Coordinates of C-alpha atoms in Angstrom, one line a residue:
Chain A
M1 CA 16.0 31.1 -37.8
L2 CA 17.2 28.2 -40.0
R3 CA 20.6 28.3 -38.3
Y4 CA 19.0 28.2 -34.9
L5 CA 16.8 25.3 -35.9
T6 CA 19.8 23.3 -37.3
K7 CA 21.6 23.9 -34.1
R8 CA 18.7 22.7 -32.0
L9 CA 18.2 19.7 -34.4
M10 CA 21.8 18.7 -33.8
L11 CA 21.3 18.9 -30.0
L12 CA 18.2 16.8 -30.5
V13 CA 20.1 14.1 -32.3
G14 CA 22.7 14.2 -29.5
I15 CA 20.1 13.8 -26.8
V16 CA 18.4 10.9 -28.7
F17 CA 21.8 9.2 -28.9
V18 CA 22.3 9.6 -25.2
I19 CA 18.8 8.2 -24.5
S20 CA 19.4 5.2 -26.8
V21 CA 22.7 4.3 -25.2
G22 CA 21.1 4.7 -21.7
S23 CA 18.1 2.5 -22.6
F24 CA 20.3 -0.1 -24.2
Y25 CA 22.5 -0.3 -21.2
L26 CA 19.5 -0.9 -18.8
I27 CA 19.5 -4.6 -19.7
H28 CA 23.0 -4.9 -18.5
L29 CA 22.2 -3.5 -15.0
L30 CA 20.3 -6.8 -14.4
P31 CA 22.2 -9.1 -12.1
G32 CA 23.6 -12.1 -14.0
N33 CA 23.0 -13.2 -17.6
P34 CA 20.3 -11.0 -19.2
A35 CA 18.8 -14.0 -21.0
T36 CA 18.3 -16.0 -17.9
V37 CA 17.0 -13.1 -15.9
I38 CA 14.6 -12.0 -18.6
L39 CA 13.3 -15.4 -19.6
G40 CA 13.6 -17.2 -16.3
F41 CA 15.3 -20.6 -15.7
G42 CA 12.6 -22.7 -17.5
A43 CA 13.0 -20.9 -20.8
T44 CA 12.8 -22.8 -24.1
P45 CA 15.8 -22.8 -26.4
E46 CA 13.6 -21.1 -29.1
A47 CA 12.8 -18.2 -26.8
K48 CA 16.5 -17.9 -25.9
A49 CA 17.4 -17.8 -29.6
I50 CA 14.9 -15.1 -30.3
L51 CA 16.2 -13.0 -27.4
Y52 CA 19.9 -13.5 -28.4
K53 CA 19.0 -12.3 -31.9
Q54 CA 17.1 -9.3 -30.6
L55 CA 19.8 -8.2 -28.2
G56 CA 22.9 -9.6 -30.1
L57 CA 24.0 -11.1 -26.8
S58 CA 26.7 -13.4 -28.2
K59 CA 28.6 -10.3 -29.5
P60 CA 30.9 -7.9 -27.6
I61 CA 28.9 -5.1 -25.9
Y62 CA 29.6 -2.2 -28.3
L63 CA 28.4 -4.4 -31.2
Q64 CA 25.3 -5.4 -29.2
Y65 CA 24.4 -1.8 -29.1
F66 CA 24.4 -1.6 -32.9
V67 CA 22.4 -4.9 -33.3
W68 CA 19.9 -3.6 -30.8
L69 CA 19.8 -0.1 -32.4
G70 CA 19.3 -1.7 -35.9
N71 CA 16.3 -3.7 -34.6
I72 CA 14.8 -0.5 -32.9
L73 CA 15.2 1.5 -36.1
H74 CA 13.2 -1.2 -37.9
G75 CA 10.4 -0.8 -35.3
N76 CA 11.3 -4.0 -33.6
L77 CA 11.4 -3.5 -29.8
G78 CA 11.3 -7.2 -29.0
I79 CA 8.6 -9.5 -27.7
S80 CA 7.0 -9.3 -24.3
F81 CA 7.8 -12.6 -22.6
I82 CA 4.6 -12.5 -20.5
S83 CA 1.9 -11.7 -23.1
Q84 CA 3.9 -13.0 -26.1
T85 CA 2.9 -10.0 -28.1
T86 CA 5.4 -7.5 -29.6
V87 CA 6.4 -4.6 -27.4
S88 CA 5.6 -2.1 -30.1
S89 CA 2.0 -3.3 -30.2
V90 CA 1.7 -3.0 -26.5
I91 CA 3.0 0.6 -26.7
R92 CA 0.7 1.5 -29.6
S93 CA -2.4 0.4 -27.7
A94 CA -1.4 2.2 -24.5
L95 CA 0.0 5.5 -25.7
P96 CA -3.2 7.1 -26.9
I97 CA -4.6 6.9 -23.4
D98 CA -1.7 8.9 -22.0
G99 CA -2.1 11.4 -24.8
E100 CA -5.8 11.9 -24.1
I101 CA -5.3 12.4 -20.3
I102 CA -2.5 14.9 -20.9
I103 CA -4.3 16.9 -23.6
I104 CA -7.5 17.2 -21.5
S105 CA -5.4 18.2 -18.4
Q106 CA -3.5 20.9 -20.4
I107 CA -6.7 22.4 -21.7
L108 CA -8.0 22.6 -18.2
A109 CA -4.7 24.0 -16.8
F110 CA -4.4 26.7 -19.4
A111 CA -8.0 27.7 -19.1
A112 CA -7.6 28.1 -15.3
A113 CA -4.1 29.6 -15.2
I114 CA -4.3 32.4 -17.9
P115 CA -7.3 34.3 -16.4
T116 CA -6.2 33.9 -12.8
A117 CA -2.6 35.0 -13.6
M118 CA -4.0 38.0 -15.4
R119 CA -6.2 38.9 -12.4
S120 CA -3.2 38.5 -10.0
A121 CA -0.9 40.6 -12.2
R122 CA -3.3 43.4 -12.5
K123 CA -2.9 44.2 -8.8
P124 CA 0.2 42.5 -7.4
D125 CA 0.0 42.0 -3.6
G126 CA -3.7 42.9 -3.7
I127 CA -6.1 40.6 -1.8
V128 CA -6.9 38.4 -4.8
D129 CA -3.2 38.0 -5.6
R130 CA -2.4 37.0 -2.0
V131 CA -5.2 34.5 -1.8
L132 CA -4.3 33.0 -5.2
G133 CA -0.6 33.0 -4.2
A134 CA -1.3 31.1 -0.9
T135 CA -3.6 28.6 -2.7
S136 CA -1.1 27.9 -5.4
F137 CA 1.7 27.5 -2.9
T138 CA -0.3 25.0 -0.9
L139 CA -1.2 23.1 -4.1
L140 CA 2.5 23.0 -5.0
S141 CA 3.1 20.9 -1.9
I142 CA 0.4 18.3 -2.5
P143 CA 1.8 15.5 -4.6
P144 CA -0.4 14.0 -7.3
Y145 CA -0.7 10.7 -5.6
I146 CA -2.2 12.3 -2.5
L147 CA -4.6 14.4 -4.6
I148 CA -5.9 11.4 -6.5
V149 CA -6.5 9.4 -3.3
V150 CA -8.5 12.4 -1.9
L151 CA -10.5 12.7 -5.1
V152 CA -11.3 9.0 -5.2
L153 CA -12.3 9.1 -1.6
F154 CA -14.7 12.0 -2.0
I155 CA -16.0 11.7 -5.5
S156 CA -16.0 8.0 -6.2
I157 CA -16.6 6.6 -2.7
K158 CA -18.5 9.2 -0.7
L159 CA -20.5 10.8 -3.5
G160 CA -20.6 7.6 -5.5
V161 CA -20.2 9.2 -8.9
S162 CA -20.2 6.3 -11.4
A163 CA -17.3 5.5 -13.7
T164 CA -14.7 7.5 -11.7
G165 CA -13.3 4.8 -9.4
P166 CA -10.6 2.2 -10.0
S167 CA -10.9 -0.1 -13.0
A168 CA -13.8 2.0 -14.5
Y169 CA -11.9 2.7 -17.7
V170 CA -13.8 2.3 -21.0
S171 CA -12.1 3.0 -24.3
F172 CA -13.1 6.1 -26.3
G173 CA -14.4 4.0 -29.2
T174 CA -16.7 2.0 -27.0
D175 CA -18.5 4.8 -25.1
W176 CA -16.9 8.2 -25.2
I177 CA -19.0 9.7 -22.4
T178 CA -18.1 7.0 -20.0
N179 CA -14.5 7.3 -21.3
L180 CA -14.4 11.0 -20.4
E181 CA -15.9 10.2 -17.0
S182 CA -13.3 7.6 -16.2
L183 CA -10.5 9.9 -17.2
S184 CA -11.9 13.0 -15.4
L185 CA -10.1 12.4 -12.1
P186 CA -6.7 11.7 -13.6
A187 CA -7.0 14.7 -15.9
F188 CA -8.1 16.9 -13.1
T189 CA -5.1 15.8 -10.9
L190 CA -2.6 16.5 -13.7
A191 CA -4.3 19.8 -14.4
T192 CA -3.9 20.9 -10.8
G193 CA -0.2 20.3 -10.8
S194 CA 0.2 22.1 -14.2
F195 CA -2.0 25.0 -13.2
V196 CA 0.2 25.9 -10.2
V197 CA 3.3 26.0 -12.4
Y198 CA 1.6 28.0 -15.2
Y199 CA 0.0 30.4 -12.8
R200 CA 3.2 31.2 -11.0
V201 CA 5.3 31.6 -14.2
L202 CA 2.7 33.6 -16.1
R203 CA 2.0 35.9 -13.1
S204 CA 5.6 36.9 -12.5
D205 CA 6.2 37.3 -16.2
L206 CA 3.1 39.5 -16.7
I207 CA 4.0 41.7 -13.7
A208 CA 7.4 42.3 -15.3
T209 CA 5.9 42.9 -18.8
L210 CA 3.3 45.3 -17.4
Q211 CA 6.1 47.6 -16.2
E212 CA 7.6 48.0 -19.7
E213 CA 7.4 51.3 -21.5
F214 CA 5.2 50.1 -24.3
I215 CA 2.5 49.3 -21.8
T216 CA 2.7 52.8 -20.4
M217 CA 2.4 54.0 -23.9
A218 CA -0.7 51.8 -24.6
R219 CA -2.2 53.0 -21.3
S220 CA -1.6 56.7 -22.3
K221 CA -3.3 56.1 -25.6
G222 CA -6.4 55.2 -23.5
L223 CA -6.6 51.5 -24.5
S224 CA -8.9 49.3 -22.3
Q225 CA -7.4 47.2 -19.6
R226 CA -8.6 44.0 -21.3
R227 CA -7.0 45.0 -24.6
I228 CA -3.7 45.9 -23.0
M229 CA -3.6 42.6 -21.1
W230 CA -4.4 40.3 -24.1
R231 CA -2.8 42.2 -27.0
H232 CA 0.2 43.9 -25.4
A233 CA 1.2 41.9 -22.3
F234 CA 0.1 38.3 -23.0
R235 CA 1.9 37.8 -26.2
P236 CA 5.4 38.5 -24.9
S237 CA 4.6 36.7 -21.7
S238 CA 3.2 33.6 -23.4
V239 CA 6.8 32.7 -24.3
A240 CA 7.6 32.0 -20.6
L241 CA 4.3 30.0 -20.4
L242 CA 5.2 27.9 -23.4
G243 CA 8.7 27.3 -21.9
A244 CA 7.1 26.2 -18.6
A245 CA 4.7 23.9 -20.5
S246 CA 7.6 22.3 -22.4
V247 CA 9.6 21.6 -19.2
N248 CA 6.4 20.3 -17.5
I249 CA 5.9 17.4 -20.0
G250 CA 8.2 15.0 -18.4
G251 CA 6.7 15.5 -14.9
L252 CA 3.2 15.2 -16.4
L253 CA 4.0 11.8 -17.8
A254 CA 5.4 10.6 -14.5
A255 CA 2.4 11.9 -12.5
G256 CA 0.2 10.3 -15.1
F257 CA 1.9 6.9 -14.5
I258 CA 1.0 6.9 -10.8
V259 CA -2.6 8.1 -11.4
Q260 CA -3.1 5.4 -14.0
Y261 CA -1.7 2.8 -11.7
L262 CA -4.1 3.8 -8.9
L263 CA -7.2 3.8 -11.2
Q264 CA -6.0 0.8 -13.3
I265 CA -6.2 2.8 -16.5
P266 CA -4.3 0.7 -19.1
G267 CA -2.1 3.6 -20.4
L268 CA 1.7 3.5 -20.6
G269 CA 2.2 4.0 -16.9
Y270 CA 0.0 1.1 -15.8
T271 CA 1.6 -1.1 -18.4
L272 CA 5.0 0.0 -17.3
I273 CA 4.4 -0.8 -13.6
L274 CA 2.8 -4.2 -14.4
A275 CA 5.9 -4.9 -16.6
I276 CA 8.2 -3.9 -13.7
N277 CA 6.4 -6.1 -11.3
S278 CA 6.4 -9.1 -13.6
S279 CA 10.0 -8.6 -14.7
D280 CA 9.0 -8.1 -18.3
F281 CA 12.1 -6.2 -19.0
L282 CA 11.9 -5.7 -22.7
V283 CA 8.5 -3.9 -22.2
V284 CA 10.0 -1.7 -19.6
Q285 CA 12.9 -0.9 -21.9
G286 CA 10.6 -0.2 -24.8
I287 CA 8.4 2.2 -22.8
V288 CA 11.4 4.0 -21.3
L289 CA 12.9 4.5 -24.8
T290 CA 9.6 5.6 -26.4
V291 CA 8.6 8.0 -23.6
S292 CA 12.1 9.6 -23.4
V293 CA 12.2 10.2 -27.1
L294 CA 8.7 11.6 -27.1
V295 CA 9.5 14.0 -24.3
V296 CA 12.5 15.3 -26.2
A297 CA 10.5 15.5 -29.4
V298 CA 7.8 17.5 -27.7
N299 CA 10.4 19.8 -26.2
F300 CA 11.8 20.4 -29.6
F301 CA 8.3 21.1 -31.0
F302 CA 7.7 23.7 -28.2
D303 CA 11.0 25.3 -29.1
F304 CA 9.8 25.7 -32.6
I305 CA 6.5 27.3 -31.5
I306 CA 8.3 29.6 -29.1
N307 CA 10.4 30.8 -32.0
I308 CA 7.3 31.6 -34.0
V309 CA 5.8 33.5 -31.2
D310 CA 9.0 35.4 -30.4
P311 CA 11.4 35.4 -33.3
R312 CA 13.9 37.4 -31.2
I313 CA 15.1 34.2 -29.5
S314 CA 16.6 32.7 -32.6
R315 CA 18.6 35.8 -33.3
E316 CA 20.4 35.8 -30.0
Chain B
M1 CA 38.1 55.4 -9.7
S2 CA 41.7 56.6 -9.2
N3 CA 41.9 56.2 -5.5
F4 CA 40.5 52.7 -5.3
S5 CA 41.0 51.3 -1.9
L6 CA 40.1 48.2 0.1
E7 CA 37.4 50.1 1.9
D8 CA 35.7 50.9 -1.4
A9 CA 35.8 47.3 -2.3
A10 CA 34.2 46.3 1.0
L11 CA 31.5 48.9 0.6
M12 CA 30.6 47.6 -2.9
V13 CA 29.5 44.3 -1.6
E14 CA 25.8 44.7 -2.3
R15 CA 23.5 44.4 0.6
P16 CA 19.8 44.5 0.0
E17 CA 18.7 47.9 1.3
K18 CA 15.7 46.7 3.2
S19 CA 15.0 43.0 3.1
E20 CA 11.6 41.6 3.8
P21 CA 11.3 40.3 7.4
L22 CA 11.3 36.5 7.7
G23 CA 8.0 36.6 9.7
L24 CA 6.4 34.3 12.2
F25 CA 5.3 31.6 9.8
F26 CA 8.8 31.2 8.6
W27 CA 9.9 30.3 12.1
I28 CA 6.9 28.0 12.6
C29 CA 8.1 26.2 9.4
V30 CA 11.7 26.0 10.7
F31 CA 10.4 24.5 14.0
W32 CA 8.2 22.0 12.1
V33 CA 11.1 20.8 9.9
G34 CA 13.3 20.6 13.0
L35 CA 10.7 18.6 14.9
N36 CA 10.3 16.1 12.0
I37 CA 14.1 15.6 11.8
F38 CA 14.2 15.2 15.6
G39 CA 11.5 12.6 15.4
A40 CA 13.2 10.8 12.6
I41 CA 16.5 10.6 14.4
F42 CA 15.2 9.7 17.8
A43 CA 12.2 7.5 16.7
N44 CA 13.5 4.4 18.6
V45 CA 14.2 6.4 21.8
L46 CA 10.8 8.2 21.9
P47 CA 7.9 6.5 23.7
L48 CA 6.4 5.1 20.6
Q49 CA 4.9 1.6 20.0
N50 CA 6.8 -0.8 17.7
P51 CA 5.8 0.3 14.2
L52 CA 5.9 -3.4 13.0
F53 CA 3.9 -4.8 15.9
G54 CA 0.3 -5.8 14.9
N55 CA -2.3 -5.8 17.7
Y56 CA -5.0 -8.0 16.2
N57 CA -7.4 -6.9 19.0
A58 CA -7.4 -3.3 17.6
V59 CA -7.5 -3.4 13.8
N60 CA -8.6 -0.3 11.9
V61 CA -9.6 1.6 15.0
G62 CA -9.9 5.4 14.8
P63 CA -7.8 7.9 16.8
S64 CA -8.1 7.3 20.6
L65 CA -6.0 8.0 23.7
H66 CA -4.3 4.6 23.3
H67 CA -3.6 5.0 19.6
L68 CA -3.4 8.8 19.0
F69 CA -3.7 8.4 15.2
G70 CA -5.5 5.0 15.3
T71 CA -4.3 1.7 13.9
D72 CA -4.1 0.2 10.4
D73 CA -5.6 -3.0 8.9
L74 CA -3.0 -5.1 10.7
G75 CA -3.5 -3.4 14.0
R76 CA -0.2 -1.4 13.8
D77 CA 0.0 2.0 15.5
I78 CA -0.3 4.7 12.8
L79 CA 1.4 7.4 14.8
S80 CA 4.6 5.4 15.3
R81 CA 4.5 4.3 11.7
V82 CA 4.3 8.0 10.6
V83 CA 7.2 9.0 12.7
Y84 CA 9.3 6.0 11.6
G85 CA 8.1 6.6 8.0
S86 CA 9.7 10.1 8.1
R87 CA 13.1 8.4 8.3
V88 CA 12.9 7.0 4.8
S89 CA 11.7 10.3 3.3
I90 CA 14.1 12.5 5.1
T91 CA 17.1 10.1 4.5
V92 CA 16.4 9.9 0.8
G93 CA 15.7 13.6 0.5
L94 CA 18.8 14.8 2.3
G95 CA 21.1 12.0 1.0
A96 CA 20.2 12.5 -2.6
I97 CA 20.5 16.3 -2.6
L98 CA 23.8 16.0 -0.8
I99 CA 25.1 13.9 -3.6
G100 CA 23.7 16.4 -6.1
Y101 CA 25.4 19.3 -4.4
G102 CA 28.6 17.4 -3.8
I103 CA 29.1 16.9 -7.5
G104 CA 27.0 19.6 -9.1
A105 CA 27.9 22.6 -6.9
P106 CA 31.7 22.6 -7.2
L107 CA 31.5 21.9 -11.0
G108 CA 28.9 24.7 -11.4
M109 CA 31.1 27.2 -9.5
L110 CA 34.3 26.2 -11.3
A111 CA 32.6 26.4 -14.7
A112 CA 31.1 29.8 -14.1
Y113 CA 34.4 31.1 -12.6
R114 CA 36.8 29.7 -15.3
R115 CA 34.5 30.0 -18.3
G116 CA 36.2 29.1 -21.6
R117 CA 36.3 25.6 -23.0
F118 CA 35.8 23.8 -19.7
D119 CA 32.6 25.7 -19.1
A120 CA 31.4 25.1 -22.7
I121 CA 31.9 21.4 -22.6
L122 CA 30.6 20.8 -19.2
T123 CA 27.5 22.9 -19.8
T124 CA 26.7 21.1 -23.0
I125 CA 27.0 17.7 -21.3
M126 CA 24.7 18.9 -18.4
Y127 CA 22.1 20.2 -20.9
L128 CA 22.2 16.9 -22.7
L129 CA 21.5 15.1 -19.4
L130 CA 18.9 17.6 -18.4
A131 CA 16.9 16.9 -21.5
F132 CA 16.6 13.3 -20.4
P133 CA 13.4 13.1 -18.3
A134 CA 15.0 12.5 -14.9
I135 CA 12.0 10.8 -13.3
I136 CA 11.7 8.3 -16.1
A137 CA 15.4 7.6 -16.0
T138 CA 15.1 7.0 -12.2
I139 CA 12.2 4.6 -12.6
A140 CA 14.1 2.8 -15.4
V141 CA 17.3 2.4 -13.5
L142 CA 15.6 1.4 -10.3
S143 CA 13.5 -1.2 -12.0
F144 CA 16.5 -2.9 -13.6
W145 CA 19.1 -2.4 -10.9
T146 CA 17.9 -5.1 -8.5
P147 CA 17.8 -5.9 -5.6
R148 CA 16.7 -2.5 -4.6
S149 CA 18.0 -0.8 -1.4
L150 CA 17.7 2.6 0.2
F151 CA 21.4 3.2 -0.8
K152 CA 20.7 2.6 -4.5
I153 CA 17.6 4.8 -4.4
I154 CA 19.7 7.7 -2.9
V155 CA 22.5 7.2 -5.4
V156 CA 20.2 7.1 -8.4
I157 CA 18.1 10.2 -7.4
G158 CA 21.3 12.0 -6.3
I159 CA 23.0 11.5 -9.7
A160 CA 19.8 12.5 -11.5
S161 CA 19.8 15.8 -9.6
V162 CA 23.4 16.7 -10.5
P163 CA 22.6 18.6 -13.8
L164 CA 19.8 20.6 -12.0
V165 CA 22.1 21.7 -9.2
Y166 CA 24.9 22.4 -11.7
R167 CA 22.6 24.7 -13.6
V168 CA 21.3 26.6 -10.6
I169 CA 24.8 27.1 -9.0
R170 CA 26.4 28.0 -12.3
T171 CA 23.8 30.7 -13.0
A172 CA 24.1 32.1 -9.5
T173 CA 27.9 32.1 -9.7
L174 CA 27.9 33.8 -13.1
S175 CA 25.9 36.7 -11.7
V176 CA 28.4 37.4 -8.9
A177 CA 31.6 36.4 -10.7
T178 CA 31.8 39.7 -12.7
K179 CA 31.0 41.9 -9.7
D180 CA 33.7 44.5 -8.9
Y181 CA 34.6 43.0 -5.5
V182 CA 35.6 39.8 -7.3
I183 CA 37.7 41.7 -9.8
A184 CA 39.2 43.7 -6.9
A185 CA 40.2 40.5 -5.2
K186 CA 41.7 39.2 -8.4
V187 CA 43.7 42.4 -8.9
Q188 CA 45.1 42.1 -5.5
G189 CA 46.4 38.7 -6.4
A190 CA 44.1 36.5 -4.4
T191 CA 44.3 32.8 -5.2
D192 CA 41.5 31.1 -7.2
R193 CA 40.8 29.0 -4.1
R194 CA 40.4 32.1 -1.9
I195 CA 38.2 33.8 -4.5
L196 CA 36.0 30.7 -4.8
L197 CA 35.6 30.1 -1.1
K198 CA 35.7 33.6 0.4
E199 CA 34.2 35.8 -2.3
L200 CA 31.9 33.7 -4.4
L201 CA 30.7 31.0 -2.0
P202 CA 29.2 33.4 0.7
N203 CA 27.4 35.3 -2.1
I204 CA 25.7 32.4 -3.7
A205 CA 25.0 30.7 -0.3
P206 CA 21.4 32.1 0.0
I207 CA 20.2 30.8 -3.4
A208 CA 22.1 27.6 -2.9
L209 CA 20.4 27.0 0.5
S210 CA 17.0 28.0 -1.0
F211 CA 17.3 25.5 -3.9
F212 CA 18.7 22.9 -1.5
L213 CA 15.5 23.0 0.6
I214 CA 13.2 23.0 -2.4
G215 CA 15.3 20.2 -3.9
V216 CA 14.7 18.1 -0.7
A217 CA 11.0 18.7 -1.1
T218 CA 11.0 17.7 -4.7
I219 CA 13.0 14.5 -4.0
I220 CA 10.6 13.5 -1.1
I221 CA 7.7 13.8 -3.6
L222 CA 9.7 11.6 -6.0
E223 CA 10.4 9.1 -3.3
G224 CA 6.7 8.9 -2.5
A225 CA 6.0 8.3 -6.2
L226 CA 8.6 5.5 -6.3
A227 CA 7.0 3.9 -3.2
F228 CA 3.7 4.0 -5.0
L229 CA 5.2 2.1 -7.9
G230 CA 6.8 -0.4 -5.6
L231 CA 10.3 0.8 -6.3
S232 CA 11.2 2.2 -2.9
V233 CA 11.8 0.4 0.4
N234 CA 9.9 -2.8 0.8
P235 CA 7.0 -3.2 3.3
P236 CA 6.7 -3.7 6.2
T237 CA 9.3 -0.9 6.6
P238 CA 7.0 2.1 6.8
S239 CA 7.6 5.2 4.6
W240 CA 5.0 7.9 4.0
G241 CA 4.7 6.8 0.4
N242 CA 4.1 3.2 0.9
M243 CA 1.7 3.9 3.9
I244 CA -0.5 6.0 1.6
N245 CA -0.2 3.3 -1.1
E246 CA -1.3 0.6 1.3
A247 CA -4.1 2.8 2.7
R248 CA -5.8 3.3 -0.6
T249 CA -7.1 -0.3 -0.7
V250 CA -8.9 0.1 2.6
L251 CA -10.0 3.7 1.9
S252 CA -13.7 3.1 2.5
Q253 CA -13.1 1.3 5.9
N254 CA -10.3 3.4 7.4
V255 CA -9.8 7.0 6.2
W256 CA -7.3 7.8 9.0
L257 CA -4.8 5.4 7.5
A258 CA -4.4 7.5 4.4
F259 CA -5.1 10.8 6.2
F260 CA -2.2 11.0 8.7
P261 CA 0.8 10.0 6.4
S262 CA -0.7 12.3 3.7
L263 CA -0.9 15.2 6.2
A264 CA 2.6 14.5 7.5
L265 CA 4.0 14.6 4.0
C266 CA 2.1 17.7 2.9
L267 CA 2.9 19.7 6.0
F268 CA 6.6 18.8 5.7
L269 CA 6.6 19.8 2.0
I270 CA 4.8 23.1 2.7
A271 CA 7.3 23.9 5.4
L272 CA 10.4 23.1 3.3
N273 CA 9.0 25.0 0.2
F274 CA 8.1 28.0 2.3
I275 CA 11.5 28.2 4.0
G276 CA 13.2 27.9 0.7
D277 CA 11.0 30.5 -0.9
R278 CA 11.3 33.0 2.0
I279 CA 15.1 32.7 2.1
R280 CA 15.2 33.5 -1.6
S281 CA 13.0 36.6 -1.3
H282 CA 14.7 37.7 1.9
F283 CA 18.0 37.9 0.2
D284 CA 16.3 39.3 -2.8
V285 CA 17.7 37.0 -5.4
T286 CA 15.7 37.1 -8.7
E287 CA 14.0 33.9 -9.5
V288 CA 16.1 31.5 -11.7
K289 CA 14.0 31.0 -14.7
L290 CA 13.3 27.5 -15.9

């Protein structure tokens, strides 16, 4: 177990290194002198001096990386040249919104996927399984940005449900009921995408698990269907489910970006797109770096949980 | 196995005993994908109105005989914009996956066939890249690498898909590389080139084709997302993604504007996913686990 974790931790460090080099290099993809592109032609010498210090622009490129990395490790991601606030404070205020949407969506997705997958796996190719299979297949081909447009059309515009349309966002601290209302459509959209993945993975894994000998043994002991499903089949199959959830995180964030943008919810995605459109490159860089590292950290955390659920994995 | 002969080797090529029939819906999907590709290629030959021409006497009108799908808020014909819009989606989808396969597939096959240090190093690198959330990397690179063009979008998505293709092809090749008929070919002194092209390639072709189609569908979804974020082709050039994006601001006045490109996109994705899924189950290849 410890050996396995050390190995994973080394991989994690490697990945974070790759991410940091990638994010660092982004600035150099800009055409022309980074300082001019980031600050514009009318930049004051003071602003230029700050940027040169942040990015180490007067040094050779490999040294620039270390200057930049040193600043990042001190929590200094630079200054947004549009709003004149630090990039880290921009990220700190936006990140909790993404977290809230993702957590709600995952609760919904698991709550829907686990019972339906169990129902399907009980009689594979039965009528219920076929209907669920066709439904999940269709949902798989509906991108989140279409689903959210349809939801806005029917729920916010046709039905006129308050606080669900664009720019209806209220922070959790101000009014938590309206806050949940304004995040309901984004959370539902993300939940639908995740549900399809979880349902399909769990269903096929449960079908395989239910053919194992220990299930036959449990059946012959006369245990109830419900007990066999939850106690004997779900636990080994939940490893596949957790694996799918771990892989899903990156996609969830990206889908969340678009949904936030459409509803003008000031999470990381909306902030990112505004920054892209206004050429606020240090904000873009900071968000890309933060999100990538978070995704990798979450994957690592899931690995750890999977190990606890199924200790056989670390022994392989 | 003392009298091992060529005939035995030929018989050992595993054929699924009874494969699931492809079914009518499969061929409908093939037809639909073909029709879309036909429309994309011949859009300027087909009797369509100019997708950029705005008829200000007919703004936001619903479907009629004159405009089968209606017109948008600038009086442009939605049908012709949907057909022209398929060009962007299909070009990006096919172009990017071809780059992914062009680099990822040979590397994956070679790694699985050679094994050893080459495989170990390459696989570690690919897993490192795979951990980097591809969509965020794509957004990041495209927002910095200006000015944006269709070519750059294809290159960025194509490169981002290399590790995924590599993993699928490597896993598929590994499962056939140890089969007896491959060993038989080796014993007979076949060259590596011959084994890779004549023994391994035909046997991983179904799963490669299946993942190819599902890959195209995934990339088309991604292109739509980029269009939403303003990172794909610039208006007025129509693409399914930017049409839906423009439509959402006039959603309460003109539903058709969002409806038709969304429908076109979803039907195309369903067809691609279904064909890919059916090819896999037809050749009875077990699902590659994520």
